Coordinates of C-alpha atoms in Angstrom, one line a residue:
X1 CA 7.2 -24.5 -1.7
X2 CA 8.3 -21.8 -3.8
X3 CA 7.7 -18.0 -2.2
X4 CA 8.5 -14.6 -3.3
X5 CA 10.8 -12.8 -0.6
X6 CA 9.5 -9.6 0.4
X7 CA 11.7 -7.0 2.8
X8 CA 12.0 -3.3 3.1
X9 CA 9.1 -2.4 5.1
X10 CA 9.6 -0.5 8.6
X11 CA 8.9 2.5 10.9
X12 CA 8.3 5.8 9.4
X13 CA 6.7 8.9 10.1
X14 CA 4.0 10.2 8.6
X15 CA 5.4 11.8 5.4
X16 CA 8.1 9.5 5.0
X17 CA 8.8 7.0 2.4
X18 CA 9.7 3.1 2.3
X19 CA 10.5 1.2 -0.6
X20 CA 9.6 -2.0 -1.0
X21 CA 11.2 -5.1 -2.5
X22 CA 9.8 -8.2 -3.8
X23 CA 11.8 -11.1 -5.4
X24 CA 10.6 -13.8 -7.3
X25 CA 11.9 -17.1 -9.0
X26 CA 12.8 -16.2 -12.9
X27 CA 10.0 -18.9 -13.9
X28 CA 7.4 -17.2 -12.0
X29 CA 8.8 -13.3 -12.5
X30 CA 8.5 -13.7 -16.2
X31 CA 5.3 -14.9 -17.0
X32 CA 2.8 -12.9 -14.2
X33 CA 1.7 -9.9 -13.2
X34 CA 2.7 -9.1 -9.6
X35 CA 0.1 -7.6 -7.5
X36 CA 0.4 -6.3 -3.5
X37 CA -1.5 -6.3 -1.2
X38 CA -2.4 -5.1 2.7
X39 CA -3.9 -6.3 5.7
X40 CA -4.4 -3.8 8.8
X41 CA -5.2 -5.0 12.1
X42 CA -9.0 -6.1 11.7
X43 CA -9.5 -5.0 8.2
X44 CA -10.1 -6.7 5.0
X45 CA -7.5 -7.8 2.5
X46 CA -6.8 -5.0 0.5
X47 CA -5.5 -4.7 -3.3
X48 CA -2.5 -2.0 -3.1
X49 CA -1.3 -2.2 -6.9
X50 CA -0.4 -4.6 -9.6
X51 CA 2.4 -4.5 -13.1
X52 CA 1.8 -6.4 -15.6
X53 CA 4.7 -9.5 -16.5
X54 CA 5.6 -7.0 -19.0
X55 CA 5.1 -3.5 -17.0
X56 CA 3.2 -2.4 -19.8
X57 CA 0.2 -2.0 -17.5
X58 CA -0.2 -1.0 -13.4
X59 CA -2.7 -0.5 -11.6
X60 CA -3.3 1.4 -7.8
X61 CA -6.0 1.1 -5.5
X62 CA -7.9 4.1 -5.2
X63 CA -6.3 5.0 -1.4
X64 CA -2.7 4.8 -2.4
X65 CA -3.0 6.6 -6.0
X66 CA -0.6 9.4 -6.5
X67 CA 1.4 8.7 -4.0
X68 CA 3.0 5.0 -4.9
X69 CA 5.0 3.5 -7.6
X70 CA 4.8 0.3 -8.8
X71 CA 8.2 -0.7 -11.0
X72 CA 10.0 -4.0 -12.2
X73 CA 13.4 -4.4 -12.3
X74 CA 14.1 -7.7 -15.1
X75 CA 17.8 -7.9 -14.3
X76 CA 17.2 -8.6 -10.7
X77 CA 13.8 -10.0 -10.9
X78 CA 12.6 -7.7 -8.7
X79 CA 9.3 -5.8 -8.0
X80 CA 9.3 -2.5 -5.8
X81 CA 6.7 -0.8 -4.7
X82 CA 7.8 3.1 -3.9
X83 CA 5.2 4.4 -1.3
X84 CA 5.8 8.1 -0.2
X85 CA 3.3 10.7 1.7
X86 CA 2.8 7.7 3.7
X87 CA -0.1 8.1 6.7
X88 CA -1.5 6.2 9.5
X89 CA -3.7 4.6 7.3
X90 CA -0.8 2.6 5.4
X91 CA -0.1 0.7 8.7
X92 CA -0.1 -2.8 7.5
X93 CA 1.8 -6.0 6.5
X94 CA 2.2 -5.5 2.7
X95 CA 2.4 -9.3 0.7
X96 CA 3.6 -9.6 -2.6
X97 CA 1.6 -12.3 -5.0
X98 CA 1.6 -13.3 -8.0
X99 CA -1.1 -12.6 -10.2
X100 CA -4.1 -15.2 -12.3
X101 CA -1.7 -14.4 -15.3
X102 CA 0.2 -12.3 -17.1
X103 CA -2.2 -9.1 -17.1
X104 CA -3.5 -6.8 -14.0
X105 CA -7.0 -6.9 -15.3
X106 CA -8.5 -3.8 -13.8
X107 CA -7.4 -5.0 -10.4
X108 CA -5.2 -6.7 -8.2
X109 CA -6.3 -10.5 -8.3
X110 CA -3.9 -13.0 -6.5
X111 CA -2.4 -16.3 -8.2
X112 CA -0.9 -19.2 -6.6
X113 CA 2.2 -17.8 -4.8
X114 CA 2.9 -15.2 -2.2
X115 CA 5.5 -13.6 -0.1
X116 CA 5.7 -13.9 3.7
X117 CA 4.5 -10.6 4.5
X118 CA 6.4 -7.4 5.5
X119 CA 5.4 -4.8 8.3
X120 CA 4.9 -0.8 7.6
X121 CA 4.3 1.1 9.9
X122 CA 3.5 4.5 10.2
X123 CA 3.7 6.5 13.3
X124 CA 5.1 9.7 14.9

């Protein structure tokens, strides 16, 4: 089955920074929007911030606004997500997903493939 391959995540402080990576297939990097996306112990999914195929368009949940950076790199098919000022509440496993298609549309809404999942953790 094809995946994306996620890595970069880690422990940090609060105030620190991670960066992370997400690798897709050229087929599959081309033609969607990327989204990621969170899930803390005993909460929902959450949407953390989508680019469009064509990084014309991002989008940021309303928690992580400000203080992360969605940002495609074509030559080596790569999406990162920059997340700085992090806090307690960023403790998560952050997935990478493709998107529906090729646009964000006002949200971060999952396609057909995903990554297996990286851990961030925040702590002192």
């Amino acid at each position: 089955q094809v995946q994306l391959v996620e890595s970069g995540g880690g422990l940090v402080q609060p105030g620190g920074s991670l960066r992370l990576s997400c690798a897709a297939p050229g087929a599959i990097f081309d033609i969607y929007a990327i989204g990621w996306f969170r899930e803390a112990p005993g909460k929902e999914r959450e949407g953390v911030s989508c680019i469009s195929s064509s990084s014309d368009t991002t989008y940021y949940g309303d928690s992580v606004k400000g203080r992360f950076t969605i940002s495609r790199d074509n030559a080596k098919r790569t999406v990162y997500l920059q997340m700085n000022k992090l806090n307690g509440e960023d403790t998560a496993v952050y997935y990478c997903a493709t998107g529906r298609g090729s646009e964000c549309r006002n949200g971060v809404h999952p396609g057909d493939y995903w990554g297996q999942g990286t851990q961030v953790t925040v702590s002192s």
